[in-house]
mmCIF file of C-alpha atoms in Angstrom:
data_model
loop_
_atom_site.group_PDB
_atom_site.id
_atom_site.type_symbol
_atom_site.label_atom_id
_atom_site.label_comp_id
_atom_site.label_asym_id
_atom_site.label_seq_id
_atom_site.Cartn_x
_atom_site.Cartn_y
_atom_site.Cartn_z
ATOM 1 C CA ASN A 1 -21.773 -69.890 131.849
ATOM 2 C CA GLY A 2 -20.054 -72.033 134.216
ATOM 3 C CA SER A 3 -16.787 -70.472 133.850
ATOM 4 C CA VAL A 4 -15.541 -67.870 136.473
ATOM 5 C CA PHE A 5 -14.850 -65.526 133.807
ATOM 6 C CA VAL A 6 -17.264 -62.811 133.101
ATOM 7 C CA GLN A 7 -17.421 -61.161 129.633
ATOM 8 C CA TYR A 8 -16.400 -57.516 129.498
ATOM 9 C CA SER A 9 -15.821 -57.637 133.542
ATOM 10 C CA THR A 10 -13.154 -55.279 134.266
ATOM 11 C CA THR A 11 -12.107 -56.981 137.432
ATOM 12 C CA MET A 12 -8.943 -58.534 135.944
ATOM 13 C CA PRO A 13 -8.128 -55.912 133.858
ATOM 14 C CA SER A 14 -8.354 -53.332 136.750
ATOM 15 C CA THR A 15 -6.484 -55.608 139.103
ATOM 16 C CA LEU A 16 -3.534 -55.919 136.823
ATOM 17 C CA ALA A 17 -3.544 -52.306 136.255
ATOM 18 C CA VAL A 18 -3.218 -51.720 139.826
ATOM 19 C CA LEU A 19 -0.441 -54.352 140.103
ATOM 20 C CA VAL A 20 1.713 -53.587 137.406
ATOM 21 C CA THR A 21 4.799 -51.857 138.901
ATOM 22 C CA TYR A 22 8.599 -52.229 138.161
ATOM 23 C CA ASP A 23 9.642 -53.503 141.819
ATOM 24 C CA TYR A 24 11.679 -56.221 143.016
ATOM 25 C CA GLY A 25 9.625 -59.018 144.727
ATOM 26 C CA ALA A 26 6.780 -57.483 146.955
ATOM 27 C CA THR A 27 3.806 -58.350 144.551
ATOM 28 C CA PHE A 28 2.232 -60.874 146.616
ATOM 29 C CA PHE A 29 1.968 -58.129 149.772
ATOM 30 C CA LYS A 30 0.695 -55.636 147.205
ATOM 31 C CA THR A 31 -2.214 -58.113 145.953
ATOM 32 C CA PHE A 32 -3.006 -58.990 149.283
ATOM 33 C CA GLY A 33 -4.455 -55.255 150.033
ATOM 34 C CA HIS A 34 -6.605 -55.676 147.161
ATOM 35 C CA THR A 35 -7.750 -59.340 147.786
ATOM 36 C CA LEU A 36 -8.552 -58.986 151.697
ATOM 37 C CA PRO A 37 -11.309 -56.546 151.218
ATOM 38 C CA LEU A 38 -12.979 -58.628 148.623
ATOM 39 C CA LEU A 39 -13.001 -61.232 151.141
ATOM 40 C CA LEU A 40 -14.448 -59.136 153.434
ATOM 41 C CA MET A 41 -17.054 -57.344 151.191
ATOM 42 C CA SER A 42 -18.257 -61.415 150.227
ATOM 43 C CA PHE A 43 -19.117 -61.941 153.935
ATOM 44 C CA ILE A 44 -20.372 -58.460 154.653
ATOM 45 C CA ASP A 45 -23.014 -58.754 151.530
ATOM 46 C CA PHE A 46 -24.785 -61.571 153.059
ATOM 47 C CA PHE A 47 -26.662 -59.128 155.181
ATOM 48 C CA ASP A 48 -29.250 -56.713 153.394
ATOM 49 C CA CYS A 49 -28.223 -53.174 153.184
ATOM 50 C CA ALA A 50 -30.962 -52.192 155.440
ATOM 51 C CA SER A 51 -29.485 -54.759 158.061
ATOM 52 C CA TYR A 52 -28.090 -53.001 161.454
ATOM 53 C CA MET A 53 -25.489 -56.083 161.526
ATOM 54 C CA ARG A 54 -24.303 -55.101 158.012
ATOM 55 C CA PHE A 55 -23.752 -51.481 159.133
ATOM 56 C CA PHE A 56 -21.750 -52.548 162.300
ATOM 57 C CA LEU A 57 -19.637 -55.191 160.537
ATOM 58 C CA HIS A 58 -18.861 -52.861 157.621
ATOM 59 C CA MET A 59 -17.889 -50.027 160.225
ATOM 60 C CA MET A 60 -15.762 -52.459 161.987
ATOM 61 C CA SER A 61 -13.983 -54.054 158.906
ATOM 62 C CA ILE A 62 -12.972 -50.386 157.680
ATOM 63 C CA PHE A 63 -11.629 -49.451 161.060
ATOM 64 C CA LEU A 64 -9.722 -52.536 161.688
ATOM 65 C CA PHE A 65 -8.596 -52.838 158.265
ATOM 66 C CA TYR A 66 -6.909 -49.004 157.933
ATOM 67 C CA ALA A 67 -6.039 -49.269 161.545
ATOM 68 C CA CYS A 68 -3.770 -52.143 160.806
ATOM 69 C CA SER A 69 -2.512 -50.852 157.748
ATOM 70 C CA THR A 70 -1.731 -47.545 159.013
ATOM 71 C CA PHE A 71 -0.254 -48.823 162.241
ATOM 72 C CA MET A 72 2.245 -50.781 159.549
ATOM 73 C CA TYR A 73 2.835 -47.498 157.880
ATOM 74 C CA TYR A 74 3.944 -45.560 160.577
ATOM 75 C CA SER A 75 5.595 -48.008 162.764
ATOM 76 C CA SER A 76 7.559 -50.276 160.360
ATOM 77 C CA ASP A 77 10.627 -49.222 158.906
ATOM 78 C CA HIS A 78 10.658 -52.102 156.040
ATOM 79 C CA TRP A 79 6.975 -52.665 155.598
ATOM 80 C CA SER A 80 5.749 -48.979 155.482
ATOM 81 C CA LEU A 81 5.403 -48.710 152.123
ATOM 82 C CA ILE A 82 3.523 -52.251 151.805
ATOM 83 C CA GLY A 83 1.066 -51.141 154.446
ATOM 84 C CA CYS A 84 0.447 -47.781 152.685
ATOM 85 C CA LEU A 85 -0.107 -49.875 149.201
ATOM 86 C CA ILE A 86 -2.509 -52.364 151.303
ATOM 87 C CA GLY A 87 -4.583 -49.259 152.559
ATOM 88 C CA ALA A 88 -4.886 -47.843 149.040
ATOM 89 C CA PHE A 89 -5.836 -50.826 147.052
ATOM 90 C CA GLY A 90 -8.599 -51.681 149.612
ATOM 91 C CA CYS A 91 -9.907 -48.249 149.494
ATOM 92 C CA SER A 92 -12.374 -48.882 146.366
ATOM 93 C CA THR A 93 -13.648 -52.138 147.515
ATOM 94 C CA LEU A 94 -14.505 -51.081 151.081
ATOM 95 C CA PHE A 95 -15.967 -48.023 150.466
ATOM 96 C CA ALA A 96 -18.329 -49.383 147.438
ATOM 97 C CA PRO A 97 -22.066 -48.431 147.861
ATOM 98 C CA CYS A 98 -24.355 -50.969 148.860
ATOM 99 C CA ALA A 99 -26.962 -52.091 146.098
ATOM 100 C CA SER A 100 -30.177 -53.341 147.300
ATOM 101 C CA HIS A 101 -30.887 -56.906 146.317
ATOM 102 C CA THR A 102 -33.202 -60.074 147.260
ATOM 103 C CA GLY A 103 -30.026 -61.865 148.418
ATOM 104 C CA PRO A 104 -26.454 -62.510 148.554
ATOM 105 C CA ASP A 105 -25.012 -62.805 145.115
ATOM 106 C CA TYR A 106 -22.813 -66.100 145.848
ATOM 107 C CA ALA A 107 -21.883 -66.593 142.214
ATOM 108 C CA GLY A 108 -21.055 -62.979 141.570
ATOM 109 C CA HIS A 109 -18.722 -62.523 144.732
ATOM 110 C CA TYR A 110 -16.987 -65.904 143.825
ATOM 111 C CA LYS A 111 -16.354 -64.840 140.674
ATOM 112 C CA ALA A 112 -14.720 -61.829 141.496
ATOM 113 C CA ILE A 113 -12.512 -63.443 144.168
ATOM 114 C CA ALA A 114 -11.599 -65.889 141.384
ATOM 115 C CA GLU A 115 -10.536 -63.274 138.684
ATOM 116 C CA THR A 116 -8.582 -61.215 141.368
ATOM 117 C CA ILE A 117 -6.632 -64.179 142.557
ATOM 118 C CA ILE A 118 -6.126 -65.290 138.788
ATOM 119 C CA ALA A 119 -4.967 -61.816 137.869
ATOM 120 C CA MET A 120 -2.270 -61.858 141.022
ATOM 121 C CA MET A 121 -0.897 -65.257 139.952
ATOM 122 C CA LEU A 122 -0.779 -64.365 136.300
ATOM 123 C CA LYS A 123 1.045 -61.023 137.187
ATOM 124 C CA MET A 124 3.689 -62.784 139.602
ATOM 125 C CA CYS A 125 4.034 -65.602 136.785
ATOM 126 C CA VAL A 126 4.914 -62.801 133.921
ATOM 127 C CA SER A 127 6.946 -60.786 136.316
ATOM 128 C CA TYR A 128 9.031 -63.840 137.259
ATOM 129 C CA LEU A 129 9.419 -64.853 133.624
ATOM 130 C CA LEU A 130 10.182 -61.412 132.359
ATOM 131 C CA ALA A 131 12.052 -60.042 135.076
ATOM 132 C CA PRO A 132 15.612 -59.284 134.306
ATOM 133 C CA GLN A 133 17.137 -60.686 137.462
ATOM 134 C CA GLU A 134 16.100 -61.615 141.060
ATOM 135 C CA PRO A 135 16.688 -58.927 143.646
ATOM 136 C CA ARG A 136 19.708 -61.188 145.054
ATOM 137 C CA ASP A 137 21.591 -61.234 142.128
ATOM 138 C CA LEU A 138 21.227 -57.409 141.432
ATOM 139 C CA ALA A 139 22.351 -56.773 145.057
ATOM 140 C CA ILE A 140 25.677 -59.280 144.202
ATOM 141 C CA GLN A 141 25.967 -57.380 141.257
ATOM 142 C CA LYS A 142 26.156 -53.875 142.744
ATOM 143 C CA LEU A 143 28.612 -55.238 145.737
ATOM 144 C CA ARG A 144 31.063 -56.610 143.005
ATOM 145 C CA THR A 145 30.897 -53.080 141.543
ATOM 146 C CA ALA A 146 31.735 -51.949 144.926
ATOM 147 C CA PHE A 147 34.330 -54.362 144.950
ATOM 148 C CA ASP A 148 35.911 -53.423 141.643
ATOM 149 C CA GLU A 149 35.767 -49.629 142.339
ATOM 150 C CA THR A 150 37.788 -50.592 145.375
ATOM 151 C CA GLU A 151 40.230 -52.364 143.788
ATOM 152 C CA GLU A 152 40.456 -49.439 141.213
ATOM 153 C CA ALA A 153 40.685 -46.948 143.737
ATOM 154 C CA VAL A 154 43.788 -48.623 145.329
ATOM 155 C CA LYS A 155 45.535 -49.323 142.172
ATOM 156 C CA CYS A 156 44.989 -45.375 141.363
ATOM 157 C CA PHE A 157 46.391 -44.653 144.795
ATOM 158 C CA PHE A 158 49.725 -46.433 144.305
ATOM 159 C CA GLU A 159 50.221 -45.084 140.927
ATOM 160 C CA GLY A 160 49.653 -41.804 141.770
ATOM 161 C CA VAL A 161 46.620 -40.674 140.099
ATOM 162 C CA VAL A 162 44.466 -38.937 142.591
ATOM 163 C CA GLY A 163 42.188 -36.569 140.444
ATOM 164 C CA GLU A 164 39.168 -35.047 141.267
ATOM 165 C CA ASP A 165 35.499 -35.945 141.605
ATOM 166 C CA ASP A 166 34.621 -34.624 138.112
ATOM 167 C CA ASP A 167 37.241 -36.858 136.586
ATOM 168 C CA LYS A 168 36.662 -40.132 134.937
ATOM 169 C CA ILE A 169 39.565 -41.725 136.502
ATOM 170 C CA GLY A 170 41.570 -41.614 139.468
ATOM 171 C CA LEU A 171 41.181 -42.228 142.902
ATOM 172 C CA ALA A 172 38.509 -39.453 143.904
ATOM 173 C CA ALA A 173 36.391 -40.880 140.903
ATOM 174 C CA SER A 174 36.591 -44.352 141.966
ATOM 175 C CA VAL A 175 35.775 -43.400 145.571
ATOM 176 C CA LYS A 176 32.774 -41.579 144.492
ATOM 177 C CA ARG A 177 31.569 -44.687 142.536
ATOM 178 C CA VAL A 178 32.022 -46.761 145.763
ATOM 179 C CA LYS A 179 29.818 -44.681 147.632
ATOM 180 C CA VAL A 180 26.970 -44.997 145.014
ATOM 181 C CA ALA A 181 27.016 -48.698 144.597
ATOM 182 C CA LEU A 182 27.199 -48.882 148.188
ATOM 183 C CA GLY A 183 23.841 -46.944 148.454
ATOM 184 C CA GLU A 184 22.342 -49.195 145.596
ATOM 185 C CA CYS A 185 23.356 -52.444 147.903
ATOM 186 C CA ALA A 186 21.638 -50.857 150.994
ATOM 187 C CA SER A 187 18.281 -49.853 149.227
ATOM 188 C CA LEU A 188 18.220 -53.718 147.577
ATOM 189 C CA ALA A 189 19.193 -55.325 150.956
ATOM 190 C CA PRO A 190 15.690 -55.745 152.502
ATOM 191 C CA LYS A 191 14.318 -57.249 149.142
ATOM 192 C CA CYS A 192 16.887 -60.073 149.372
ATOM 193 C CA ASP A 193 15.663 -61.056 152.737
ATOM 194 C CA PRO A 194 14.970 -65.092 152.379
ATOM 195 C CA MET A 195 11.595 -64.558 154.620
ATOM 196 C CA VAL A 196 10.114 -62.269 152.018
ATOM 197 C CA GLN A 197 10.615 -65.098 149.298
ATOM 198 C CA MET A 198 7.440 -67.152 149.114
ATOM 199 C CA VAL A 199 8.925 -70.378 147.085
ATOM 200 C CA PRO A 200 12.931 -70.351 147.324
ATOM 201 C CA GLY A 201 12.947 -72.654 143.983
ATOM 202 C CA THR A 202 16.033 -74.733 143.376
ATOM 203 C CA ARG A 203 18.618 -72.508 145.148
ATOM 204 C CA THR A 204 19.554 -72.498 148.339
ATOM 205 C CA ALA A 205 18.915 -69.331 150.834
ATOM 206 C CA PHE A 206 20.189 -66.111 149.926
ATOM 207 C CA LYS A 207 23.340 -65.144 152.378
ATOM 208 C CA LYS A 208 21.908 -62.208 153.667
ATOM 209 C CA PRO A 209 24.061 -61.973 156.943
ATOM 210 C CA LEU A 210 27.114 -62.038 154.868
ATOM 211 C CA PHE A 211 25.856 -59.580 152.380
ATOM 212 C CA ASP A 212 24.766 -57.052 155.192
ATOM 213 C CA PHE A 213 28.262 -57.693 156.994
ATOM 214 C CA SER A 214 29.777 -57.212 153.976
ATOM 215 C CA VAL A 215 28.304 -53.967 152.806
ATOM 216 C CA ASP A 216 28.987 -52.432 156.466
ATOM 217 C CA GLN A 217 32.470 -53.478 156.110
ATOM 218 C CA MET A 218 32.985 -51.837 152.779
ATOM 219 C CA ARG A 219 31.636 -48.623 154.199
ATOM 220 C CA LEU A 220 34.705 -48.722 156.632
ATOM 221 C CA VAL A 221 36.761 -49.309 153.760
ATOM 222 C CA LEU A 222 35.062 -46.169 152.098
ATOM 223 C CA GLY A 223 36.129 -44.260 155.025
ATOM 224 C CA ASP A 224 39.814 -45.576 154.465
ATOM 225 C CA LEU A 225 39.914 -44.603 151.063
ATOM 226 C CA GLU A 226 38.363 -41.113 151.820
ATOM 227 C CA MET A 227 41.518 -40.789 154.401
ATOM 228 C CA LEU A 228 43.539 -41.779 151.679
ATOM 229 C CA LEU A 229 42.303 -38.758 149.574
ATOM 230 C CA LEU A 230 42.251 -36.559 152.244
ATOM 231 C CA ALA A 231 45.818 -37.236 153.142
ATOM 232 C CA MET A 232 47.255 -36.713 149.376
ATOM 233 C CA HIS A 233 45.015 -33.545 148.739
ATOM 234 C CA GLY A 234 45.909 -32.268 152.051
ATOM 235 C CA HIS A 235 43.491 -30.303 154.289
ATOM 236 C CA GLN A 236 41.865 -27.230 152.202
ATOM 237 C CA VAL A 237 40.301 -24.231 153.797
ATOM 238 C CA GLU A 238 37.775 -22.334 151.584
ATOM 239 C CA HIS A 239 36.495 -18.752 152.314
ATOM 240 C CA THR A 240 33.076 -17.733 151.232
ATOM 241 C CA TRP A 241 32.243 -14.417 150.361
ATOM 242 C CA GLU A 242 29.007 -12.289 150.342
ATOM 243 C CA SER A 243 26.841 -11.630 147.068
ATOM 244 C CA HIS A 244 28.297 -8.438 146.786
ATOM 245 C CA THR A 245 31.625 -8.984 146.274
ATOM 246 C CA SER A 246 33.445 -7.277 143.745
ATOM 247 C CA LYS A 247 34.208 -9.011 140.141
ATOM 248 C CA GLU A 248 37.972 -8.134 141.093
ATOM 249 C CA ARG A 249 37.865 -10.040 144.237
ATOM 250 C CA LEU A 250 36.038 -13.117 142.518
ATOM 251 C CA VAL A 251 38.986 -13.183 140.032
ATOM 252 C CA GLU A 252 41.567 -12.719 142.634
ATOM 253 C CA GLU A 253 40.099 -15.300 144.532
ATOM 254 C CA ALA A 254 40.064 -17.750 141.721
ATOM 255 C CA ALA A 255 43.577 -17.267 140.865
ATOM 256 C CA LYS A 256 44.459 -18.053 144.427
ATOM 257 C CA LYS A 257 42.197 -21.106 144.212
ATOM 258 C CA ARG A 258 44.030 -22.191 141.005
ATOM 259 C CA LYS A 259 47.506 -21.483 142.358
ATOM 260 C CA ALA A 260 46.615 -23.673 145.671
ATOM 261 C CA GLU A 261 45.483 -26.315 143.228
ATOM 262 C CA LEU A 262 48.762 -26.481 141.526
ATOM 263 C CA LYS A 263 50.502 -26.370 144.659
ATOM 264 C CA SER A 264 48.677 -29.457 145.878
ATOM 265 C CA ASP A 265 49.417 -31.341 142.924
ATOM 266 C CA ALA A 266 52.989 -30.723 143.306
ATOM 267 C CA GLN A 267 52.665 -31.878 146.921
ATOM 268 C CA GLU A 268 50.953 -35.011 145.928
ATOM 269 C CA GLN A 269 53.664 -35.926 143.734
ATOM 270 C CA ARG A 270 56.333 -35.156 145.871
ATOM 271 C CA ILE A 271 54.521 -37.379 148.696
ATOM 272 C CA HIS A 272 53.888 -40.258 146.121
ATOM 273 C CA ASP A 273 57.603 -39.903 145.142
ATOM 274 C CA LEU A 274 58.823 -40.184 148.789
ATOM 275 C CA MET A 275 56.682 -43.227 149.584
ATOM 276 C CA GLN A 276 57.950 -44.816 146.307
ATOM 277 C CA ARG A 277 61.449 -44.300 147.148
ATOM 278 C CA GLN A 278 61.231 -46.567 149.985
ATOM 279 C CA PRO A 279 62.349 -50.151 149.470
ATOM 280 C CA SER A 280 59.323 -51.732 151.574
ATOM 281 C CA TRP A 281 56.728 -49.647 149.655
ATOM 282 C CA ALA A 282 56.606 -52.353 147.160
ATOM 283 C CA GLN A 283 55.841 -54.931 149.866
ATOM 284 C CA VAL A 284 53.203 -52.816 151.183
ATOM 285 C CA THR A 285 51.674 -52.201 147.555
ATOM 286 C CA GLY A 286 51.712 -55.735 146.758
ATOM 287 C CA ASP A 287 50.020 -56.785 149.884
ATOM 288 C CA VAL A 288 47.146 -54.573 149.762
ATOM 289 C CA LYS A 289 46.526 -55.349 146.278
ATOM 290 C CA GLU A 290 46.791 -59.011 146.718
ATOM 291 C CA THR A 291 44.186 -58.784 150.077
ATOM 292 C CA THR A 292 41.701 -57.018 148.437
ATOM 293 C CA ARG A 293 41.690 -58.865 145.226
ATOM 294 C CA ASN A 294 41.610 -62.291 147.053
ATOM 295 C CA VAL A 295 39.027 -61.061 149.797
ATOM 296 C CA PHE A 296 36.750 -59.447 147.291
ATOM 297 C CA GLY A 297 36.929 -62.677 144.895
ATOM 298 C CA VAL A 298 36.015 -64.884 147.593
ATOM 299 C CA CYS A 299 33.220 -63.043 148.908
ATOM 300 C CA TYR A 300 31.849 -62.641 145.734
ATOM 301 C CA ALA A 301 32.027 -66.631 145.019
ATOM 302 C CA VAL A 302 30.411 -67.345 148.187
ATOM 303 C CA LEU A 303 27.559 -65.028 147.768
ATOM 304 C CA GLN A 304 27.179 -66.699 144.332
ATOM 305 C CA HIS A 305 27.241 -69.953 145.206
ATOM 306 C CA ALA A 306 23.597 -71.155 145.534
ATOM 307 C CA THR A 307 23.813 -75.128 145.765
ATOM 308 C CA GLU A 308 24.953 -77.652 148.235
ATOM 309 C CA GLU A 309 27.773 -78.611 146.309
ATOM 310 C CA SER A 310 31.376 -77.985 147.151
ATOM 311 C CA LEU A 311 32.867 -74.432 146.462
ATOM 312 C CA GLY A 312 35.974 -74.698 144.361
ATOM 313 C CA ALA A 313 36.764 -71.176 143.629
ATOM 314 C CA SER A 314 40.427 -70.618 142.834
ATOM 315 C CA GLU A 315 40.218 -67.390 145.153
ATOM 316 C CA VAL A 316 39.378 -69.718 148.019
ATOM 317 C CA LYS A 317 42.420 -71.766 147.547
ATOM 318 C CA ALA A 318 44.283 -68.562 147.086
ATOM 319 C CA LEU A 319 42.829 -66.920 150.423
ATOM 320 C CA ARG A 320 43.724 -70.290 152.316
ATOM 321 C CA GLY A 321 47.244 -70.032 151.363
ATOM 322 C CA MET A 322 47.406 -66.494 152.803
ATOM 323 C CA SER A 323 48.273 -65.826 156.597
ATOM 324 C CA ASN A 324 48.202 -63.017 158.877
ATOM 325 C CA LEU A 325 45.516 -60.956 156.704
ATOM 326 C CA THR A 326 45.025 -58.432 159.490
ATOM 327 C CA LYS A 327 48.664 -57.300 159.204
ATOM 328 C CA LEU A 328 49.851 -55.082 156.432
ATOM 329 C CA ASP A 329 53.187 -56.556 155.292
ATOM 330 C CA GLY A 330 56.151 -54.283 155.146
ATOM 331 C CA LEU A 331 54.650 -51.404 157.386
ATOM 332 C CA GLU A 332 56.831 -51.583 160.068
ATOM 333 C CA GLU A 333 59.963 -51.353 157.960
ATOM 334 C CA PHE A 334 58.365 -48.590 155.610
ATOM 335 C CA TYR A 335 58.128 -46.311 159.076
ATOM 336 C CA GLN A 336 61.940 -47.403 159.862
ATOM 337 C CA GLN A 337 63.035 -46.250 156.227
ATOM 338 C CA LEU A 338 60.923 -43.046 156.366
ATOM 339 C CA SER A 339 62.223 -41.800 159.511
ATOM 340 C CA ALA A 340 65.937 -42.689 158.576
ATOM 341 C CA GLU A 341 65.392 -40.934 155.246
ATOM 342 C CA GLY A 342 63.936 -37.692 157.214
ATOM 343 C CA MET A 343 66.821 -37.562 159.716
ATOM 344 C CA LYS A 344 69.270 -36.940 156.561
ATOM 345 C CA THR A 345 67.669 -33.651 155.941
ATOM 346 C CA VAL A 346 69.363 -31.015 157.867
ATOM 347 C CA LYS A 347 67.136 -27.498 158.408
ATOM 348 C CA GLU A 348 68.533 -24.555 160.046
ATOM 349 C CA ASN A 349 66.669 -23.267 163.134
ATOM 350 C CA GLN A 350 65.757 -19.916 161.852
ATOM 351 C CA ALA A 351 64.070 -21.972 158.663
ATOM 352 C CA ILE A 352 62.023 -24.010 161.410
ATOM 353 C CA PHE A 353 60.651 -20.880 163.132
ATOM 354 C CA ASP A 354 60.010 -19.309 160.096
ATOM 355 C CA ASP A 355 57.789 -22.095 158.795
ATOM 356 C CA LYS A 356 54.254 -21.157 158.536
ATOM 357 C CA CYS A 357 52.967 -24.743 157.564
ATOM 358 C CA ILE A 358 50.421 -25.977 160.116
ATOM 359 C CA VAL A 359 50.524 -29.974 161.177
ATOM 360 C CA THR A 360 47.910 -31.039 158.643
ATOM 361 C CA HIS A 361 50.215 -29.874 155.586
ATOM 362 C CA LEU A 362 53.418 -31.393 156.843
ATOM 363 C CA ARG A 363 54.462 -34.426 154.720
ATOM 364 C CA ARG A 364 55.308 -36.678 157.642
ATOM 365 C CA THR A 365 51.512 -36.191 159.005
ATOM 366 C CA ARG A 366 49.973 -36.872 155.602
ATOM 367 C CA ILE A 367 52.282 -40.007 154.938
ATOM 368 C CA GLY A 368 51.504 -41.326 158.591
ATOM 369 C CA VAL A 369 47.565 -40.747 157.620
ATOM 370 C CA VAL A 370 48.290 -42.745 154.464
ATOM 371 C CA ALA A 371 49.956 -45.797 156.270
ATOM 372 C CA ASN A 372 46.972 -45.850 158.995
ATOM 373 C CA ALA A 373 44.564 -45.935 156.173
ATOM 374 C CA LEU A 374 46.187 -48.703 154.266
ATOM 375 C CA SER A 375 46.457 -50.823 157.829
ATOM 376 C CA LEU A 376 42.945 -50.019 158.515
ATOM 377 C CA LEU A 377 41.987 -50.924 155.063
ATOM 378 C CA THR A 378 43.575 -54.404 155.052
ATOM 379 C CA GLN A 379 41.826 -55.254 158.493
ATOM 380 C CA HIS A 380 38.248 -54.431 157.385
ATOM 381 C CA CYS A 381 38.942 -56.392 154.313
ATOM 382 C CA ALA A 382 40.269 -59.250 156.652
ATOM 383 C CA ALA A 383 37.070 -59.212 158.513
ATOM 384 C CA ILE A 384 34.953 -59.948 155.392
ATOM 385 C CA SER A 385 37.037 -62.832 154.750
ATOM 386 C CA ALA A 386 36.655 -64.230 158.404
ATOM 387 C CA LYS A 387 32.656 -63.856 157.886
ATOM 388 C CA CYS A 388 32.868 -65.871 154.618
ATOM 389 C CA PHE A 389 34.537 -68.808 156.226
ATOM 390 C CA GLU A 390 31.487 -68.834 158.322
ATOM 391 C CA HIS A 391 28.984 -69.453 155.696
ATOM 392 C CA MET A 392 31.242 -71.671 153.607
ATOM 393 C CA LEU A 393 29.878 -74.841 154.845
ATOM 394 C CA TYR A 394 31.288 -76.801 151.793
ATOM 395 C CA PHE A 395 34.660 -76.033 150.564
#
């Protein structure tokens, strides 16, 4: 009889049923929306149902509670969902009908509050014990996936494997997976903020500024990879026809499209062979691969580091041994060698006039786009390494 648990009471089961959700780290704020109305109603129930004071207090409580929750929902980018859930959880309690009684039921209200708080703590403990990972670990894994797919995209480009979006391997497929991984990183980033963590535990605070900066730079790297893809595929012009187009016209257009794809594949191979023939291309390849591998490795190691001990990762030692990260080695020599080979090709004036290619189809233009994209990719990766050293207090 002296326990806070009431036999056959639905308070704890109903509270747990509302709180059970597969989410990352927002349980406390959702349960706040269920606990606060109980506290308000416990105070309001001190007054009789026919009391004018109860009427005005109840009215003002409802108004202020939903004014705050809806204002949070409409004005906050990060806490909008939490504001909506707070308002939803408090609805049943605030609008409960008043039952006439001789006096306030102190014991009943205290037991309801205690059961709600115990249900909240029980849910939080079970979620912590059974959760697969914390939000910060999931976010780091998704960023690592973006790093790995970027390295795979760079590898496929230098091997001449471009492919299409529907392929399982190739530059195009890796670019698509990088885009998906960065989208998942952006969705997990707000839940990794140390400000929303009540008890940090034994690990140091998550380096969210570094994570956000890395995601932003990886978006720029994604743009560089898309430029590589565009340069290799070439600018494709697609025509659309009305729905009443004849079947013969559709077959003809499909045949033209297939012919253009075959021609594009041949052009991709010729461009790749032309770049690979230059002696400095091997230096460019090695520098890009080494930069991405070391920068991504040290960024992952710094984000994973969650103690006050020294960071002794091998990637940090390799990165400290590199110089001029923002400059792509061998790029100037590549330009010179490419120009020298182009001068050996003699073309008649009439052939030049008869050439119907536009500037975006020229090999020199497309190779220039490739070289610029590789240079920018190196610079964007170097910016990540500079940001990493700002968060490496012990190394």
